[in-house]
Amino acid sequence: MTQEPNSRPMFRFRCMSQDFPRFWPQFWPWLTLLAWCVPLLLTRSDTQSFLAHDEGLYAWRARGMLETGDWITPRSWDTLYLHKTPGFYWLLAMGFQVAGCSEWVARLPAILAGVGCTLLMYTLGRQLVGPAAGWLGAALLNLQFLWLSYSRQAVPDVPLIFGFLLGLTCLLRAETAGRPGQWRFGAGVCWGLALLLKSLALIPPLLGLLPYLILEQRRHRHLTSPVLYLGTAAGLIPLLAWLVLAAQANGWPTLISALIGVVASGDRVGDQRSTVLYYLWNVPANSFPWFLLGILGVVALLRHPVPRYQSLLLGFPLVVLGVISLMGNRIPHYALPLYPWLALLAGVGLEQHILAPKHLGRPARGLVVLFTGLGVILCASVLVLTFPWVQTRLNLGADLLAYRPAVLVLSLGWLGLILGDRLPRWGLVGLWLGAAWLALLLAARAGAFGDYTLGLKAFLARPAVAGVLDHYAVNFIWDRGGKLSTLLGFYTPILGKRVPSLEVLEAGHYVWIGPGTPEQAAGRYRVIGEFEGWELVKTLPPSEAQPQPE
């Protein structure tokens, strides 16, 4: 455990953390965590199409910045989007400029941030609850499906959390470092820059620090440190510069209207019928089964409070949960700041209830029985699904059956937990986590984290379609764009213009025509390919035009 000079450990957990460094060389935790998270983040991340809304929008607007040379105003065609800060657009646009436009380049910032969050959670956990629980918490972070999914997407959520965790690491380092001012300044810079990535999304985790900042103020004096606020001001310089430049380019009324609109509406999407209890079931469902270990971690912390950091360990998730529950817009990924803390609490639960005791207690035995039972159910399901008549009866396609190896590995691993006390404790934990890790890796290879728009890349790779896209500019016509208008715009290498009708184009032009438009019945084109109602066509002279069949 983290110790102060000439003092006892911060809290008296019956654990092996004191012996952890003896057989765990200093550099091994970092190397093993890299070996743990990198395969999960990289497997097939470069071969799967974008998730249309969010991934496609960020990539499309970033490409627009690069091609127009306007790095101040995000836009889609002629529509301005000033309601989101441009930091993530800039990251993607710089990546596209260096390595070209692709899914891999667009997802690289989130992947790197996912790796960084894993290492930062070990750093934080080592200071808060000791190296063993810290390592387990960092490893468990990547076993939560929602977190892993967003760590592989071209969206700013995980990079934003990385900026927050980096700032928190600096702030806690200020308590033990010889020059606390430098670390406080660094914390402020990190949080100021993080606001450039997704602005309002940083507010819930910052509010989550209030219990720690207020209750421990007498000791750490962070709130009265002018250096912290000076660092925040320095980090806000790029954001303030963008606001001024955006106002000069588009006018203050336009900018203020966009910013007020997003604050007033909450950028509402998703199910507005959800209640304040939404995250009480959604977060456990998306972090299952590890939130059960997190509950054991909370129990351990309540029994053995951690001096100095109890308000951070337990206050942070409670405040963040309350803030996001009171927001009018409730979406699963708004709870992402909770998942690193859930993983850390689960690491504490694993250490205190599995590793530390000489014999498994009742809660630990109950969890072992539960996971073993899940293993039995999953194994039986895989065996039943091997029969062709079952597959036919349930109408299971090849895409779903591709996950059978992952489910089988998970079930066999958890079945092994029945050995309980007969296994070495690290062996039991390794079987528990290792089975889930290998199952997620196999699921990623089978496409669990995409292909988000099934069949799109295969359609674009058809010789007739690819031949047009590679060599000719393609225009766009649609009434209601939908998600595919964004994706097709990004995947079209040579963009033409968005035109109101075919009448403005001469013969020989290529056009994407959206579903439901009057142009689809005009008959002035030859269809080259069709995907989900969208047609890639070539315009014809009036003498060759044929009415399209009903």
Coordinates of C-alpha atoms in Angstrom, one line a residue:
M1 CA 0.0 0.0 0.0
T2 CA 1.0 3.6 -0.4
Q3 CA 2.8 4.7 2.8
E4 CA 3.8 8.0 4.3
P5 CA 7.3 8.3 5.6
N6 CA 7.7 6.7 9.1
S7 CA 4.0 5.7 9.2
R8 CA 1.9 2.6 9.0
P9 CA 0.0 1.7 5.8
M10 CA -2.8 4.1 5.1
F11 CA -5.4 1.4 5.9
R12 CA -5.3 -2.0 7.4
F13 CA -6.5 -4.3 4.6
R14 CA -5.7 -7.9 5.1
C15 CA -4.0 -8.2 1.7
M16 CA -0.9 -9.1 -0.2
S17 CA -0.2 -5.6 -1.4
Q18 CA 2.7 -5.3 1.0
D19 CA 4.3 -8.3 -0.6
F20 CA 3.3 -7.4 -4.2
P21 CA 6.6 -5.6 -5.2
R22 CA 8.7 -8.5 -4.0
F23 CA 7.8 -10.7 -6.8
W24 CA 6.5 -8.0 -9.2
P25 CA 9.4 -6.1 -10.7
Q26 CA 8.7 -2.4 -11.0
F27 CA 8.2 -2.3 -14.8
W28 CA 6.1 -5.5 -15.1
P29 CA 2.8 -3.9 -14.2
W30 CA 3.0 -1.5 -17.1
L31 CA 4.2 -4.2 -19.6
T32 CA 1.5 -6.6 -18.6
L33 CA -1.2 -4.0 -18.8
L34 CA 0.0 -3.0 -22.2
A35 CA -0.1 -6.7 -23.3
W36 CA -3.5 -7.0 -21.8
C37 CA -5.3 -4.0 -23.4
V38 CA -3.5 -3.5 -26.7
P39 CA -4.8 -6.7 -28.4
L40 CA -8.4 -5.9 -27.3
L41 CA -8.2 -2.4 -28.7
L42 CA -6.5 -3.2 -32.0
T43 CA -8.1 -6.5 -33.1
R44 CA -10.0 -5.7 -36.4
S45 CA -10.3 -2.0 -35.5
D46 CA -9.1 -1.0 -39.0
T47 CA -11.4 -3.2 -41.1
Q48 CA -14.9 -2.2 -39.8
S49 CA -17.1 0.6 -41.0
F50 CA -18.0 3.5 -38.9
L51 CA -21.0 3.8 -36.6
A52 CA -23.0 6.3 -38.6
H53 CA -24.0 8.7 -35.9
D54 CA -21.1 10.0 -33.9
E55 CA -18.2 8.1 -35.6
G56 CA -19.3 9.1 -39.1
L57 CA -20.2 12.6 -38.1
Y58 CA -16.9 13.3 -36.4
A59 CA -14.9 11.8 -39.2
W60 CA -16.9 13.5 -41.9
R61 CA -16.6 17.0 -40.4
A62 CA -12.9 16.5 -39.7
R63 CA -12.4 15.6 -43.4
G64 CA -14.4 18.7 -44.3
M65 CA -12.0 20.9 -42.3
L66 CA -9.0 19.3 -44.0
E67 CA -10.4 19.7 -47.5
T68 CA -11.8 23.2 -47.2
G69 CA -8.9 24.5 -45.1
D70 CA -11.3 26.0 -42.6
W71 CA -10.2 24.6 -39.2
I72 CA -12.4 27.0 -37.3
T73 CA -16.0 26.1 -38.4
P74 CA -17.1 22.4 -38.4
R75 CA -19.6 21.8 -41.1
S76 CA -21.5 19.2 -43.1
W77 CA -21.9 20.5 -46.7
D78 CA -23.2 24.0 -46.1
T79 CA -24.5 23.5 -42.5
L80 CA -22.5 24.9 -39.7
Y81 CA -22.0 23.0 -36.4
L82 CA -20.7 25.4 -33.8
H83 CA -22.4 23.7 -30.8
K84 CA -19.4 21.4 -30.2
T85 CA -15.9 22.4 -29.4
P86 CA -13.5 21.5 -32.3
G87 CA -10.6 19.7 -30.4
F88 CA -11.5 16.2 -31.5
Y89 CA -12.2 17.4 -35.1
W90 CA -8.7 18.8 -35.1
L91 CA -7.1 15.6 -33.9
L92 CA -8.9 13.6 -36.6
A93 CA -8.1 16.2 -39.3
M94 CA -4.4 16.2 -38.4
G95 CA -4.4 12.4 -38.5
F96 CA -6.0 12.4 -41.9
Q97 CA -3.5 14.9 -43.1
V98 CA -0.6 12.7 -42.1
A99 CA -1.9 9.2 -42.8
G100 CA -4.9 9.6 -45.0
C101 CA -8.6 9.2 -44.4
S102 CA -9.4 5.8 -42.9
E103 CA -11.2 4.1 -40.0
W104 CA -7.8 3.2 -38.5
V105 CA -6.6 6.8 -38.4
A106 CA -9.9 8.1 -37.1
R107 CA -10.0 5.6 -34.3
L108 CA -6.4 6.0 -33.3
P109 CA -6.9 8.9 -30.8
A110 CA -9.5 6.8 -28.9
I111 CA -7.4 3.7 -28.9
L112 CA -4.4 5.6 -27.6
A113 CA -6.6 7.2 -25.0
G114 CA -7.9 3.8 -24.0
V115 CA -4.3 2.6 -23.4
G116 CA -3.5 5.8 -21.5
C117 CA -6.6 5.4 -19.3
T118 CA -5.5 1.9 -18.4
L119 CA -2.1 3.0 -17.3
L120 CA -3.4 6.0 -15.5
M121 CA -5.9 3.9 -13.5
Y122 CA -3.0 1.7 -12.4
T123 CA -1.1 4.9 -11.3
L124 CA -4.1 6.2 -9.5
G125 CA -5.0 2.9 -8.0
R126 CA -1.5 2.3 -6.7
Q127 CA -1.7 5.6 -4.8
L128 CA -5.3 5.1 -3.6
V129 CA -5.6 1.4 -2.7
G130 CA -2.3 -0.2 -3.4
P131 CA -0.5 -1.8 -6.4
A132 CA -2.4 -5.1 -6.4
A133 CA -5.9 -3.6 -6.4
G134 CA -4.7 -0.9 -8.7
W135 CA -3.5 -3.4 -11.3
L136 CA -6.6 -5.5 -11.1
G137 CA -8.8 -2.4 -11.5
A138 CA -6.8 -1.3 -14.5
A139 CA -7.2 -4.8 -16.0
L140 CA -10.9 -4.9 -15.3
L141 CA -11.5 -1.6 -17.0
N142 CA -10.9 -3.2 -20.4
L143 CA -13.3 -6.1 -19.6
Q144 CA -16.3 -3.8 -19.5
F145 CA -18.0 -4.1 -22.9
L146 CA -19.3 -0.5 -23.2
W147 CA -15.9 0.9 -22.2
L148 CA -14.0 -1.3 -24.6
S149 CA -16.5 -0.5 -27.4
Y150 CA -16.0 3.3 -27.0
S151 CA -12.3 2.9 -26.7
R152 CA -12.4 1.6 -30.3
Q153 CA -14.6 4.3 -31.7
A154 CA -13.8 7.6 -33.4
V155 CA -15.5 9.6 -30.7
P156 CA -14.1 12.0 -28.1
D157 CA -15.6 10.4 -24.9
V158 CA -12.6 8.2 -23.9
P159 CA -10.0 10.9 -24.9
L160 CA -11.9 13.3 -22.7
I161 CA -11.8 10.9 -19.8
F162 CA -8.1 10.4 -20.4
G163 CA -7.6 14.2 -20.1
F164 CA -9.6 14.2 -16.8
L165 CA -7.7 11.2 -15.4
L166 CA -4.3 12.8 -16.3
G167 CA -5.3 16.0 -14.5
L168 CA -6.4 14.0 -11.5
T169 CA -3.1 12.1 -11.5
C170 CA -1.3 15.4 -11.5
L171 CA -3.5 16.7 -8.7
L172 CA -2.9 13.7 -6.4
R173 CA 0.8 13.8 -7.3
A174 CA 0.9 17.3 -5.9
E175 CA 0.2 15.9 -2.4
T176 CA 3.4 13.8 -2.4
A177 CA 5.7 15.8 -4.7
G178 CA 8.4 18.2 -3.6
R179 CA 7.0 21.0 -5.8
P180 CA 3.2 20.7 -5.6
G181 CA 2.7 23.9 -7.6
Q182 CA 4.0 22.4 -10.8
W183 CA 1.6 19.4 -10.5
R184 CA -1.3 21.6 -9.7
F185 CA -0.5 23.7 -12.8
G186 CA -0.4 20.6 -14.9
A187 CA -3.8 19.4 -13.5
G188 CA -5.3 22.7 -14.5
V189 CA -3.8 22.6 -18.0
C190 CA -5.1 19.1 -18.6
W191 CA -8.6 20.0 -17.6
G192 CA -8.6 23.2 -19.6
L193 CA -7.5 21.3 -22.7
A194 CA -10.0 18.6 -22.1
L195 CA -12.8 21.1 -22.4
L196 CA -11.7 21.6 -26.0
L197 CA -12.6 18.0 -26.8
K198 CA -16.2 17.8 -25.6
S199 CA -16.8 20.9 -23.4
L200 CA -19.9 20.2 -21.2
A201 CA -19.1 16.4 -20.9
L202 CA -16.3 17.3 -18.5
I203 CA -18.6 18.9 -16.0
P204 CA -19.9 15.7 -14.3
P205 CA -16.5 14.2 -13.5
L206 CA -15.2 17.6 -12.3
L207 CA -18.2 17.9 -10.0
G208 CA -17.4 14.4 -8.8
L209 CA -14.2 15.7 -7.3
L210 CA -16.0 18.1 -5.0
P211 CA -16.4 15.7 -2.0
Y212 CA -12.6 15.1 -2.0
L213 CA -11.7 18.8 -2.7
I214 CA -14.0 20.2 0.0
L215 CA -13.7 17.5 2.7
E216 CA -9.9 17.2 2.4
Q217 CA -9.3 20.9 1.8
R218 CA -7.5 21.5 5.2
R219 CA -4.9 18.9 4.2
H220 CA -4.3 19.4 0.5
R221 CA -5.2 23.1 0.0
H222 CA -6.0 22.6 -3.7
L223 CA -9.0 24.9 -3.8
T224 CA -7.0 27.9 -2.5
S225 CA -4.0 27.3 -4.7
P226 CA -3.8 30.1 -7.4
V227 CA -1.5 27.9 -9.4
L228 CA -4.3 25.4 -10.1
Y229 CA -6.5 28.2 -11.5
L230 CA -3.6 29.7 -13.5
G231 CA -3.0 26.3 -15.1
T232 CA -6.7 26.0 -15.9
A233 CA -6.6 29.5 -17.6
A234 CA -3.6 28.4 -19.6
G235 CA -5.4 25.2 -20.7
L236 CA -8.4 27.3 -21.8
I237 CA -6.4 29.5 -24.1
P238 CA -7.0 27.3 -27.3
L239 CA -10.7 27.2 -26.5
L240 CA -11.0 30.9 -26.0
A241 CA -9.0 31.5 -29.2
W242 CA -11.3 29.3 -31.1
L243 CA -14.4 31.1 -29.7
V244 CA -13.0 34.5 -30.9
L245 CA -12.0 33.2 -34.3
A246 CA -15.4 31.4 -34.8
A247 CA -17.2 34.6 -33.8
Q248 CA -15.1 36.6 -36.3
A249 CA -15.8 34.1 -39.1
N250 CA -19.5 33.5 -38.4
G251 CA -20.7 36.4 -36.2
W252 CA -21.2 36.5 -32.5
P253 CA -25.0 36.0 -32.8
T254 CA -24.6 32.8 -34.7
L255 CA -22.0 31.4 -32.3
I256 CA -23.9 32.4 -29.2
S257 CA -27.2 31.0 -30.6
A258 CA -25.5 27.6 -31.2
L259 CA -23.9 27.5 -27.7
I260 CA -27.1 28.5 -26.0
G261 CA -29.1 26.0 -28.0
V262 CA -26.9 23.1 -26.9
V263 CA -27.0 24.1 -23.3
A264 CA -30.8 24.6 -23.3
S265 CA -31.6 21.4 -25.2
G266 CA -28.9 19.2 -23.8
D267 CA -28.2 18.2 -27.4
R268 CA -31.1 15.9 -26.9
V269 CA -31.0 12.5 -28.5
G270 CA -32.0 9.0 -27.4
D271 CA -35.0 8.0 -25.3
Q272 CA -36.5 11.0 -23.5
R273 CA -38.9 8.7 -21.6
S274 CA -36.2 7.5 -19.3
T275 CA -36.4 8.4 -15.6
V276 CA -33.8 9.4 -13.0
L277 CA -33.4 5.7 -12.3
Y278 CA -32.1 5.0 -15.8
Y279 CA -28.5 4.6 -14.8
L280 CA -29.3 2.5 -11.8
W281 CA -30.0 -0.4 -14.2
N282 CA -28.1 0.7 -17.3
V283 CA -24.7 0.9 -15.7
P284 CA -24.9 -2.5 -13.9
A285 CA -26.1 -4.0 -17.2
N286 CA -23.3 -2.6 -19.2
S287 CA -20.7 -3.5 -16.6
F288 CA -22.0 -6.9 -15.8
P289 CA -20.7 -9.0 -14.1
W290 CA -17.9 -6.9 -12.8
F291 CA -20.2 -4.5 -11.0
L292 CA -20.8 -7.3 -8.5
L293 CA -17.2 -7.2 -7.6
G294 CA -17.5 -3.5 -7.3
I295 CA -20.2 -3.9 -4.7
L296 CA -17.8 -6.1 -2.7
G297 CA -15.1 -3.4 -3.1
V298 CA -17.5 -0.8 -1.6
V299 CA -18.3 -3.0 1.3
A300 CA -14.5 -3.4 1.9
L301 CA -14.0 0.3 1.8
L302 CA -16.9 0.9 4.2
R303 CA -15.4 -1.6 6.7
H304 CA -11.9 -0.2 6.3
P305 CA -12.1 3.5 5.3
V306 CA -9.1 4.9 3.5
P307 CA -7.8 8.0 5.2
R308 CA -7.3 11.0 2.9
Y309 CA -9.0 9.3 -0.1
Q310 CA -12.3 7.8 1.1
S311 CA -14.2 10.8 -0.1
L312 CA -12.6 10.4 -3.6
L313 CA -13.1 6.6 -3.8
L314 CA -16.8 6.6 -2.8
G315 CA -17.8 10.3 -3.3
F316 CA -16.8 10.5 -6.9
P317 CA -19.1 7.8 -8.3
L318 CA -22.0 8.9 -6.2
V319 CA -21.8 12.5 -7.3
V320 CA -21.3 11.6 -11.0
L321 CA -24.2 9.2 -10.9
G322 CA -26.4 11.9 -9.4
V323 CA -25.4 14.6 -11.9
I324 CA -25.9 12.4 -15.0
S325 CA -29.2 11.1 -13.6
L326 CA -30.6 14.6 -13.2
M327 CA -29.7 15.5 -16.8
G328 CA -32.6 15.6 -19.2
N329 CA -30.7 13.6 -21.8
R330 CA -29.8 10.1 -20.6
I331 CA -27.6 7.9 -22.9
P332 CA -25.4 5.0 -21.9
H333 CA -22.2 6.6 -22.9
Y334 CA -22.8 9.6 -20.6
A335 CA -22.0 7.3 -17.8
L336 CA -18.5 6.4 -19.1
P337 CA -16.7 8.5 -16.4
L338 CA -18.1 6.0 -13.9
Y339 CA -16.5 2.9 -15.5
P340 CA -12.9 3.5 -14.4
W341 CA -14.1 3.9 -10.8
L342 CA -16.3 0.8 -11.1
A343 CA -13.2 -1.1 -12.3
L344 CA -11.1 0.2 -9.4
L345 CA -13.7 -0.8 -6.9
A346 CA -14.0 -4.2 -8.5
G347 CA -10.2 -4.5 -8.1
V348 CA -10.5 -3.7 -4.4
G349 CA -13.3 -6.4 -4.2
L350 CA -11.1 -9.0 -5.9
E351 CA -8.1 -8.3 -3.7
Q352 CA -10.0 -8.1 -0.4
H353 CA -12.4 -11.0 -0.9
I354 CA -10.4 -13.3 -3.1
L355 CA -6.7 -12.7 -2.8
A356 CA -6.3 -11.6 0.8
P357 CA -8.3 -14.1 2.9
K358 CA -6.9 -17.5 3.8
H359 CA -10.3 -19.0 3.0
L360 CA -13.0 -17.7 0.7
G361 CA -15.7 -15.9 2.7
R362 CA -19.4 -16.2 2.1
P363 CA -19.6 -13.3 -0.4
A364 CA -16.7 -14.6 -2.4
R365 CA -18.1 -18.2 -2.5
G366 CA -21.4 -16.8 -3.6
L367 CA -19.8 -15.0 -6.5
V368 CA -17.8 -18.1 -7.4
V369 CA -21.0 -20.2 -7.4
L370 CA -22.8 -17.5 -9.5
F371 CA -20.0 -17.3 -12.1
T372 CA -19.8 -21.1 -12.2
G373 CA -23.6 -21.3 -12.8
L374 CA -23.2 -18.7 -15.6
G375 CA -20.5 -20.9 -17.1
V376 CA -22.8 -24.0 -17.0
I377 CA -25.6 -22.0 -18.7
L378 CA -23.3 -20.6 -21.4
C379 CA -21.7 -24.0 -22.1
A380 CA -25.1 -25.7 -22.4
S381 CA -26.3 -23.0 -24.8
V382 CA -23.2 -23.5 -27.0
L383 CA -23.8 -27.2 -27.1
V384 CA -27.5 -26.8 -28.0
L385 CA -26.7 -24.4 -30.8
T386 CA -24.5 -26.9 -32.5
F387 CA -27.6 -28.7 -33.7
P388 CA -28.7 -27.5 -37.2
W389 CA -32.4 -27.8 -36.4
V390 CA -32.0 -25.5 -33.4
Q391 CA -30.2 -22.9 -35.6
T392 CA -33.0 -23.2 -38.1
R393 CA -35.7 -22.9 -35.5
L394 CA -34.2 -19.8 -33.9
N395 CA -33.3 -18.3 -37.3
L396 CA -29.7 -17.8 -36.4
G397 CA -27.4 -16.5 -39.1
A398 CA -23.7 -17.1 -39.6
D399 CA -22.9 -13.7 -38.0
L400 CA -24.4 -14.8 -34.7
L401 CA -23.0 -18.3 -34.8
A402 CA -19.5 -16.8 -35.2
Y403 CA -19.5 -15.9 -31.5
R404 CA -19.8 -19.5 -30.4
P405 CA -16.0 -19.9 -29.8
A406 CA -16.0 -16.8 -27.6
V407 CA -18.9 -18.0 -25.5
L408 CA -17.4 -21.5 -25.2
V409 CA -14.1 -20.1 -23.9
L410 CA -15.9 -17.9 -21.4
S411 CA -18.1 -20.8 -20.2
L412 CA -15.2 -23.2 -19.8
G413 CA -13.1 -20.7 -18.0
W414 CA -15.8 -19.9 -15.5
L415 CA -16.7 -23.5 -15.0
G416 CA -13.1 -23.9 -13.7
L417 CA -14.0 -21.6 -10.9
I418 CA -15.7 -24.5 -9.2
L419 CA -12.2 -25.6 -8.0
G420 CA -12.3 -22.6 -5.6
D421 CA -9.9 -23.0 -2.7
R422 CA -8.1 -25.8 -4.5
L423 CA -6.6 -23.2 -6.9
P424 CA -3.9 -20.7 -6.0
R425 CA -5.5 -17.3 -5.5
W426 CA -3.7 -15.6 -8.4
G427 CA -4.6 -18.7 -10.4
L428 CA -8.3 -18.3 -9.5
V429 CA -8.2 -14.6 -10.4
G430 CA -6.3 -15.3 -13.6
L431 CA -8.9 -17.9 -14.7
W432 CA -11.7 -15.5 -13.8
L433 CA -10.3 -12.6 -15.8
G434 CA -8.4 -14.5 -18.4
A435 CA -11.5 -16.3 -19.7
A436 CA -13.3 -13.0 -20.1
W437 CA -10.3 -11.4 -21.8
L438 CA -9.9 -14.3 -24.3
A439 CA -13.6 -14.3 -25.0
L440 CA -13.7 -10.6 -25.7
L441 CA -10.7 -11.0 -28.0
L442 CA -12.4 -13.8 -29.9
A443 CA -15.6 -11.7 -30.0
A444 CA -13.7 -8.8 -31.5
R445 CA -12.3 -11.0 -34.2
A446 CA -15.8 -12.1 -35.0
G447 CA -16.9 -8.5 -35.3
A448 CA -18.5 -7.7 -31.9
F449 CA -17.4 -4.1 -32.0
G450 CA -18.6 -3.5 -35.6
D451 CA -19.0 -3.8 -38.6
Y452 CA -21.5 -1.1 -37.5
T453 CA -23.1 -0.7 -40.9
L454 CA -23.2 -4.2 -42.2
G455 CA -22.5 -4.7 -45.8
L456 CA -21.4 -1.1 -46.6
K457 CA -17.7 -1.8 -47.1
A458 CA -18.5 -4.9 -49.2
F459 CA -20.8 -2.8 -51.4
L460 CA -18.2 -0.1 -51.8
A461 CA -15.6 -2.7 -52.8
R462 CA -17.7 -4.0 -55.8
P463 CA -15.6 -3.5 -58.9
A464 CA -18.3 -1.3 -60.6
V465 CA -18.8 0.9 -57.6
A466 CA -15.1 1.1 -56.6
G467 CA -14.1 2.0 -60.2
V468 CA -16.4 5.0 -60.1
L469 CA -15.4 6.2 -56.7
D470 CA -11.7 5.9 -57.3
H471 CA -11.7 8.0 -60.5
Y472 CA -14.7 10.3 -60.6
A473 CA -16.2 13.0 -58.5
V474 CA -19.6 12.0 -57.2
N475 CA -22.4 14.5 -56.4
F476 CA -25.2 14.1 -53.8
I477 CA -29.0 14.4 -54.0
W478 CA -31.3 13.7 -51.0
D479 CA -34.3 15.1 -49.1
R480 CA -33.7 13.3 -45.8
G481 CA -30.0 12.5 -45.4
G482 CA -30.1 10.0 -42.5
K483 CA -27.0 8.2 -41.3
L484 CA -26.0 6.9 -44.7
S485 CA -25.6 10.3 -46.2
T486 CA -22.8 11.0 -43.7
L487 CA -21.1 7.6 -44.2
L488 CA -21.3 7.8 -48.0
G489 CA -19.9 11.3 -47.9
F490 CA -16.9 10.1 -45.9
Y491 CA -16.3 7.0 -48.0
T492 CA -16.5 8.9 -51.3
P493 CA -12.9 9.9 -52.1
I494 CA -13.7 12.6 -54.7
L495 CA -16.6 14.7 -53.5
G496 CA -18.7 16.6 -56.0
K497 CA -21.5 18.9 -54.8
R498 CA -24.8 18.6 -53.2
V499 CA -27.3 19.5 -55.9
P500 CA -31.1 20.0 -55.8
S501 CA -31.9 17.8 -58.8
L502 CA -30.4 16.0 -61.8
E503 CA -31.6 18.9 -64.0
V504 CA -28.5 20.9 -63.0
L505 CA -26.1 18.2 -64.1
E506 CA -25.0 17.4 -67.6
A507 CA -24.9 13.8 -68.9
G508 CA -22.0 11.7 -67.7
H509 CA -22.0 12.9 -64.1
Y510 CA -22.1 10.5 -61.2
V511 CA -24.5 11.0 -58.3
W512 CA -25.5 9.4 -55.0
I513 CA -29.3 9.7 -54.9
G514 CA -31.0 9.3 -51.5
P515 CA -34.1 7.2 -50.9
G516 CA -37.5 8.7 -51.4
T517 CA -36.4 11.6 -53.7
P518 CA -38.3 12.4 -56.8
E519 CA -35.1 11.9 -58.8
Q520 CA -35.4 8.1 -58.3
A521 CA -38.5 8.1 -60.5
A522 CA -37.2 10.5 -63.1
G523 CA -35.4 7.8 -65.2
R524 CA -32.5 10.1 -66.3
Y525 CA -29.8 7.8 -65.1
R526 CA -28.2 4.4 -65.2
V527 CA -27.9 2.6 -61.8
I528 CA -24.4 1.4 -61.0
G529 CA -25.2 0.1 -57.5
E530 CA -27.8 0.3 -54.7
F531 CA -27.4 0.0 -51.0
E532 CA -30.3 0.4 -48.5
G533 CA -32.2 2.7 -50.8
W534 CA -29.2 4.8 -51.9
E535 CA -28.3 4.6 -55.6
L536 CA -25.0 5.4 -57.3
V537 CA -26.0 6.5 -60.8
K538 CA -24.6 8.0 -63.9
T539 CA -26.7 10.7 -65.6
L540 CA -27.8 10.1 -69.2
P541 CA -28.6 12.4 -72.1
P542 CA -32.4 12.9 -72.6
S543 CA -32.3 10.8 -75.7
E544 CA -31.2 7.7 -73.7
A545 CA -33.3 8.3 -70.6
Q546 CA -35.6 5.4 -69.7
P547 CA -38.4 5.5 -67.1
Q548 CA -37.5 3.5 -64.0
P549 CA -39.6 0.4 -63.3
E550 CA -42.2 0.7 -60.6

